Short mmCIF file of C-alpha atoms in Angstrom, two decimals:
data_model
loop_
_atom_site.label_atom_id
_atom_site.label_comp_id
_atom_site.label_asym_id
_atom_site.label_seq_id
_atom_site.Cartn_x
_atom_site.Cartn_y
_atom_site.Cartn_z
CA MET A 1 86.06 40.08 -83.77
CA LYS A 2 88.24 43.03 -84.68
CA LEU A 3 87.06 46.06 -86.62
CA ALA A 4 88.86 48.99 -88.23
CA THR A 5 88.07 51.94 -90.46
CA TYR A 6 90.10 52.54 -93.60
CA LYS A 7 90.73 55.99 -95.04
CA ASP A 8 88.83 56.66 -98.26
CA GLY A 9 88.80 60.46 -98.39
CA SER A 10 85.48 60.76 -96.55
CA ARG A 11 84.81 61.80 -92.95
CA ASP A 12 83.80 58.33 -91.81
CA GLY A 13 85.93 55.99 -93.90
CA GLN A 14 85.18 52.39 -94.83
CA LEU A 15 84.54 49.66 -92.26
CA VAL A 16 86.78 46.60 -92.46
CA VAL A 17 86.94 43.36 -90.47
CA VAL A 18 90.48 42.47 -89.36
CA SER A 19 91.89 39.03 -88.64
CA ARG A 20 92.78 38.07 -85.09
CA ASP A 21 96.51 38.18 -85.85
CA LEU A 22 96.13 41.60 -87.55
CA SER A 23 97.63 40.26 -90.78
CA SER A 24 94.64 40.56 -93.10
CA ALA A 25 91.41 42.49 -93.53
CA HIS A 26 88.19 42.39 -95.53
CA TYR A 27 85.84 45.24 -96.40
CA ALA A 28 82.44 44.87 -94.74
CA THR A 29 80.72 46.02 -97.93
CA GLY A 30 77.19 44.68 -98.13
CA ILE A 31 76.94 44.45 -94.34
CA ALA A 32 77.83 47.96 -93.19
CA ASP A 33 79.91 50.81 -94.58
CA ARG A 34 80.63 52.65 -91.32
CA LEU A 35 81.14 51.60 -87.72
CA GLN A 36 78.40 53.93 -86.43
CA GLN A 37 75.89 51.94 -88.51
CA VAL A 38 76.96 48.85 -86.59
CA MET A 39 76.62 50.58 -83.24
CA ASP A 40 73.12 51.80 -84.14
CA ASP A 41 71.90 48.31 -85.11
CA TRP A 42 74.28 46.05 -83.19
CA ASN A 43 72.03 43.02 -82.69
CA PHE A 44 71.30 42.71 -86.41
CA ILE A 45 74.62 43.72 -87.98
CA SER A 46 77.26 42.38 -85.58
CA PRO A 47 76.41 38.68 -86.17
CA GLN A 48 76.97 39.21 -89.89
CA LEU A 49 80.33 40.82 -89.20
CA GLN A 50 81.15 37.95 -86.85
CA ASP A 51 80.49 35.47 -89.65
CA LEU A 52 82.87 37.41 -91.90
CA SER A 53 85.43 37.43 -89.08
CA VAL A 54 85.22 33.64 -88.76
CA GLN A 55 85.77 33.24 -92.49
CA LEU A 56 88.69 35.66 -92.46
CA ASN A 57 90.40 33.93 -89.52
CA ALA A 58 89.97 30.59 -91.28
CA GLY A 59 91.67 31.94 -94.40
CA ARG A 60 88.44 31.85 -96.41
CA GLY A 61 87.93 35.58 -96.97
CA ARG A 62 87.19 35.83 -100.68
CA HIS A 63 88.50 39.38 -101.03
CA ALA A 64 90.95 39.57 -98.14
CA PHE A 65 93.97 41.86 -98.35
CA PRO A 66 97.00 42.61 -96.13
CA PHE A 67 96.04 44.82 -93.20
CA ASP A 68 97.90 48.14 -93.07
CA PRO A 69 97.50 50.18 -89.85
CA THR A 70 98.85 53.30 -91.56
CA GLN A 71 95.68 53.36 -93.68
CA CYS A 72 93.46 53.44 -90.60
CA MET A 73 91.38 56.25 -89.22
CA ALA A 74 90.25 55.94 -85.62
CA PRO A 75 87.91 52.90 -85.53
CA LEU A 76 85.06 55.36 -84.91
CA PRO A 77 86.38 58.46 -86.72
CA ARG A 78 83.89 60.79 -85.02
CA ALA A 79 81.51 60.02 -82.20
CA TYR A 80 78.42 61.44 -80.56
CA GLN A 81 80.27 61.54 -77.26
CA TRP A 82 83.81 61.22 -75.87
CA ALA A 83 83.83 61.11 -72.07
CA ASP A 84 87.16 60.45 -70.39
CA GLY A 85 87.47 59.41 -66.78
CA SER A 86 90.31 59.24 -64.30
CA ALA A 87 89.79 55.68 -63.15
CA TYR A 88 93.30 55.15 -61.75
CA ILE A 89 93.31 57.10 -58.52
CA ASN A 90 97.07 56.63 -58.15
CA HIS A 91 97.49 59.13 -60.99
CA VAL A 92 95.47 61.70 -59.07
CA GLU A 93 97.35 60.93 -55.85
CA LEU A 94 100.70 61.55 -57.53
CA VAL A 95 99.60 64.86 -59.03
CA ARG A 96 98.24 66.03 -55.68
CA LYS A 97 101.25 64.84 -53.70
CA ALA A 98 103.63 66.64 -56.04
CA ARG A 99 102.00 69.93 -55.10
CA ASN A 100 101.49 69.03 -51.42
CA ALA A 101 97.73 68.77 -51.74
CA GLU A 102 95.36 66.19 -50.29
CA VAL A 103 93.07 64.01 -52.39
CA PRO A 104 89.45 64.73 -51.44
CA GLU A 105 87.65 61.68 -50.03
CA SER A 106 84.95 62.03 -52.68
CA PHE A 107 87.50 61.15 -55.38
CA TYR A 108 87.56 57.56 -54.08
CA ILE A 109 83.81 57.04 -54.45
CA ASP A 110 82.81 59.37 -57.31
CA PRO A 111 84.74 59.18 -60.62
CA LEU A 112 86.38 62.21 -62.15
CA MET A 113 85.32 62.73 -65.76
CA TYR A 114 85.48 65.36 -68.49
CA GLN A 115 83.78 65.58 -71.87
CA GLY A 116 86.23 66.04 -74.73
CA GLY A 117 85.91 66.86 -78.41
CA SER A 118 84.58 63.95 -80.45
CA ASP A 119 84.15 65.51 -83.88
CA ASP A 120 87.77 65.08 -84.95
CA PHE A 121 89.44 61.91 -83.68
CA ILE A 122 92.72 61.09 -85.40
CA GLY A 123 94.08 57.81 -86.66
CA PRO A 124 96.64 55.59 -84.93
CA CYS A 125 99.48 56.62 -87.22
CA ASP A 126 98.47 60.23 -87.86
CA ASP A 127 100.75 63.01 -86.68
CA VAL A 128 99.83 64.88 -83.51
CA VAL A 129 99.84 68.47 -84.78
CA VAL A 130 100.31 71.02 -81.99
CA PRO A 131 100.68 74.80 -82.45
CA SER A 132 103.67 75.15 -80.11
CA GLU A 133 106.10 73.06 -78.06
CA ALA A 134 105.65 75.65 -75.30
CA MET A 135 102.16 74.24 -74.64
CA GLY A 136 103.68 71.25 -72.82
CA ILE A 137 102.90 68.33 -75.15
CA ASP A 138 102.17 65.06 -73.37
CA PHE A 139 100.86 61.64 -74.38
CA GLU A 140 98.38 59.73 -72.25
CA ALA A 141 98.11 55.96 -72.73
CA GLU A 142 94.60 54.77 -71.96
CA ILE A 143 91.96 52.13 -72.61
CA ALA A 144 88.57 53.09 -74.03
CA VAL A 145 85.26 51.39 -74.74
CA VAL A 146 82.49 52.05 -77.26
CA THR A 147 78.97 51.61 -75.94
CA GLY A 148 75.57 50.71 -77.18
CA ASP A 149 72.52 52.44 -75.71
CA VAL A 150 72.63 52.59 -71.91
CA LYS A 151 69.63 54.03 -70.07
CA MET A 152 69.70 56.83 -67.55
CA GLY A 153 69.89 55.38 -64.06
CA ALA A 154 71.70 52.20 -65.14
CA THR A 155 73.65 50.39 -62.45
CA PRO A 156 77.35 49.61 -63.00
CA GLU A 157 76.41 45.98 -63.74
CA GLN A 158 73.81 47.05 -66.31
CA ALA A 159 76.28 49.50 -67.81
CA LEU A 160 78.81 46.70 -68.35
CA ASP A 161 76.27 44.96 -70.59
CA GLY A 162 76.25 48.08 -72.76
CA ILE A 163 79.92 47.77 -73.77
CA ARG A 164 80.31 46.73 -77.40
CA LEU A 165 83.96 47.34 -78.28
CA MET A 166 87.30 48.20 -76.70
CA MET A 167 90.33 50.07 -78.05
CA LEU A 168 93.40 51.97 -76.90
CA ALA A 169 93.68 55.74 -76.78
CA ASN A 170 96.31 58.46 -76.80
CA ASP A 171 94.50 61.27 -75.01
CA VAL A 172 96.96 64.04 -75.86
CA SER A 173 97.29 66.76 -73.22
CA LEU A 174 98.80 70.24 -73.44
CA ARG A 175 99.97 70.47 -69.83
CA ASN A 176 101.00 74.10 -69.77
CA LEU A 177 97.48 75.17 -70.77
CA ILE A 178 95.74 73.16 -68.05
CA PRO A 179 96.32 75.32 -64.93
CA ALA A 180 94.79 78.46 -66.44
CA GLU A 181 91.83 76.52 -67.80
CA LEU A 182 91.10 74.78 -64.50
CA ALA A 183 91.42 78.11 -62.70
CA LYS A 184 88.41 79.35 -64.68
CA GLY A 185 86.33 76.65 -63.00
CA PHE A 186 84.99 75.08 -66.21
CA GLY A 187 87.60 72.37 -66.82
CA PHE A 188 89.62 71.18 -69.82
CA PHE A 189 89.06 72.62 -73.27
CA GLN A 190 91.97 73.87 -75.39
CA SER A 191 94.33 71.76 -73.30
CA LYS A 192 92.75 68.62 -74.78
CA PRO A 193 93.33 68.47 -78.56
CA ALA A 194 92.20 65.62 -80.84
CA THR A 195 92.45 62.13 -79.37
CA ALA A 196 93.95 59.18 -81.27
CA PHE A 197 92.79 55.57 -81.05
CA SER A 198 94.30 52.18 -81.88
CA PRO A 199 94.05 50.71 -85.39
CA VAL A 200 91.37 48.22 -84.36
CA ALA A 201 88.52 48.02 -81.89
CA ILE A 202 87.78 44.56 -80.53
CA THR A 203 84.84 42.74 -79.00
CA LEU A 204 85.35 41.70 -75.37
CA ASP A 205 85.59 37.99 -76.19
CA GLU A 206 88.94 38.70 -77.87
CA LEU A 207 90.32 39.45 -74.38
CA GLY A 208 89.55 35.97 -73.05
CA ASP A 209 90.01 35.70 -69.30
CA ALA A 210 91.90 39.02 -69.24
CA TRP A 211 88.48 40.71 -69.17
CA ASP A 212 87.49 40.71 -65.50
CA LYS A 213 84.27 42.45 -64.48
CA GLY A 214 84.98 45.71 -66.24
CA ARG A 215 88.78 45.65 -66.02
CA VAL A 216 91.50 44.39 -68.36
CA ASN A 217 94.22 42.40 -66.64
CA LEU A 218 96.96 43.07 -69.18
CA THR A 219 99.97 45.37 -69.53
CA LEU A 220 99.78 48.67 -71.39
CA GLN A 221 103.10 49.49 -73.05
CA SER A 222 104.30 53.02 -73.83
CA THR A 223 107.43 53.67 -75.89
CA TRP A 224 108.66 57.25 -76.21
CA ASN A 225 111.31 57.98 -78.85
CA GLY A 226 112.10 54.28 -79.09
CA ARG A 227 112.59 53.81 -75.34
CA ARG A 228 110.11 51.78 -73.33
CA VAL A 229 108.90 54.08 -70.55
CA GLY A 230 105.76 52.31 -69.37
CA MET A 231 104.77 48.72 -68.65
CA CYS A 232 101.72 49.55 -66.57
CA GLU A 233 99.25 46.94 -65.36
CA ALA A 234 95.78 48.01 -66.46
CA GLY A 235 93.64 45.81 -64.24
CA PRO A 236 94.43 45.61 -60.52
CA GLU A 237 94.68 49.34 -59.75
CA MET A 238 91.71 50.54 -61.80
CA THR A 239 89.73 52.15 -58.97
CA PHE A 240 86.56 52.53 -61.06
CA HIS A 241 85.84 49.84 -63.64
CA PHE A 242 84.19 50.64 -66.97
CA GLY A 243 80.72 49.80 -65.70
CA GLN A 244 81.13 52.37 -62.95
CA LEU A 245 82.41 54.99 -65.39
CA ILE A 246 79.47 54.50 -67.74
CA ALA A 247 76.98 54.45 -64.84
CA HIS A 248 78.48 57.76 -63.68
CA ILE A 249 77.46 59.34 -66.99
CA CYS A 250 74.04 57.70 -66.74
CA LYS A 251 73.17 59.37 -63.46
CA THR A 252 71.48 62.23 -65.31
CA ARG A 253 71.21 61.17 -68.97
CA ASN A 254 71.06 58.33 -71.44
CA VAL A 255 74.24 57.14 -73.10
CA ARG A 256 73.67 56.53 -76.78
CA ALA A 257 75.17 53.98 -79.14
CA GLY A 258 78.58 55.05 -80.36
CA SER A 259 79.62 56.85 -77.19
CA VAL A 260 83.31 56.46 -76.33
CA VAL A 261 84.36 56.26 -72.68
CA GLY A 262 88.01 56.40 -71.63
CA SER A 263 89.76 55.06 -68.55
CA GLY A 264 92.13 57.94 -68.00
CA THR A 265 95.90 57.45 -67.69
CA VAL A 266 96.77 53.90 -66.66
CA SER A 267 98.82 54.24 -63.48
CA ASN A 268 100.51 51.97 -60.92
CA LYS A 269 101.78 52.60 -57.40
CA ASP A 270 104.90 50.58 -58.25
CA TRP A 271 107.08 53.22 -59.93
CA SER A 272 109.24 50.51 -61.50
CA LYS A 273 106.34 49.86 -63.91
CA GLY A 274 107.08 53.22 -65.51
CA TYR A 275 104.50 55.74 -66.62
CA SER A 276 101.70 56.25 -69.14
CA CYS A 277 102.13 60.02 -69.35
CA ILE A 278 105.07 62.39 -68.86
CA ALA A 279 103.23 64.45 -66.26
CA GLU A 280 103.29 61.47 -63.93
CA LYS A 281 107.05 61.05 -64.37
CA ARG A 282 107.49 64.74 -63.55
CA CYS A 283 105.37 64.32 -60.41
CA ILE A 284 107.55 61.43 -59.26
CA GLU A 285 110.68 63.55 -59.84
CA THR A 286 109.14 66.40 -57.87
CA ILE A 287 108.29 64.08 -54.97
CA GLN A 288 111.79 62.58 -54.96
CA ASP A 289 113.98 65.57 -55.79
CA GLY A 290 111.84 68.66 -55.33
CA THR A 291 111.73 69.57 -59.01
CA PRO A 292 110.82 67.90 -62.33
CA LYS A 293 113.62 67.07 -64.76
CA THR A 294 111.90 65.33 -67.67
CA GLU A 295 110.78 67.73 -70.40
CA PHE A 296 107.55 67.40 -72.34
CA MET A 297 107.49 66.23 -75.96
CA LYS A 298 109.15 68.12 -78.80
CA PHE A 299 108.43 68.30 -82.51
CA GLY A 300 109.72 65.10 -84.08
CA ASP A 301 109.23 63.00 -80.94
CA THR A 302 107.42 59.68 -81.35
CA ILE A 303 105.09 57.70 -79.13
CA ARG A 304 104.00 54.06 -79.44
CA ILE A 305 101.17 52.61 -77.33
CA GLU A 306 100.31 48.91 -77.45
CA MET A 307 98.75 46.08 -75.45
CA LYS A 308 99.54 42.40 -75.98
CA ASN A 309 97.64 39.34 -74.85
CA LYS A 310 99.12 36.65 -72.63
CA ALA A 311 100.54 34.90 -75.70
CA GLY A 312 102.45 38.04 -76.68
CA GLN A 313 100.22 38.97 -79.63
CA SER A 314 99.18 42.57 -80.22
CA LEU A 315 95.46 42.89 -79.48
CA PHE A 316 94.60 46.29 -80.94
CA GLY A 317 97.62 47.04 -83.11
CA ALA A 318 99.82 49.93 -82.05
CA ILE A 319 99.26 53.64 -81.86
CA GLU A 320 102.42 55.04 -83.50
CA GLN A 321 102.53 58.80 -83.80
CA ALA A 322 104.94 61.67 -84.25
CA ILE A 323 104.59 65.17 -82.83
CA ALA A 324 104.42 67.63 -85.71
CA ASP A 325 104.82 71.36 -86.17
CA PRO A 326 101.85 72.74 -88.15
CA ALA A 327 104.28 74.86 -90.15
CA ALA A 328 105.84 71.68 -91.52
CA THR A 329 102.63 69.84 -92.38
#
């Protein structure tokens, strides 16, 4: 099934069930008002939502209405936890190579991960408001999952069983703020503003055979200012699958229902596949020519992030955002 959250003026919005083809939706009123309710009581509530999904897909939704992604908040508008990994080691290799640095061996066996702000996710069509272009505005096209409860000490296989939903993410980065923050030794903070997520979150069965032991064997598309810049394969080069990322968190703590875990920038060794963030393009330019040429995003720029199934149908809907000057909003 596919779930979304409609704007209603509140912090958490209204939960809706969305048809498989993303053409229609139905409020989940009477079952659950908010997605976090579903995450907290998944085994009881999700079958009821599934029944509504079946009715909607069969054209029998009594109060169905046309689905409008522009009315969506993030599927989970705020979460107890947002932990983002760097599961595609090629991305790390490119960054290190561009500055003539080696990748530590530990990076290949122990996932990189940071904990971002989760109190203020933004919707798939909301503007990305950034104080200044000088901060080095970059998009990052990623995949993310929403978990149920996963116990401390869970194995990667056990952690996979804790995945409830999947969605896409635009993990916005302010690249020019990152070096000074990392130099402090505490990691990302101001360089990671609010993250955006796709219009809908989907259960894993919607992926069919594209879901393969914690990886998604589909193409993640990134379109910057109307030009397709990334057609990156999300499955084969994912060094750490989602079960491993969740288990990494669980080494020292429980993961609670409604936690969001990101894959990090989807990245391929084949440069002809393009890129899922501008920083990677700049690294490639530095490796090839000694200096980066591609500039970061400017006010008014747009980014579209989408993933389609093998039949060419959009799975999550598209993240479609513009970069906005706070003075103009």
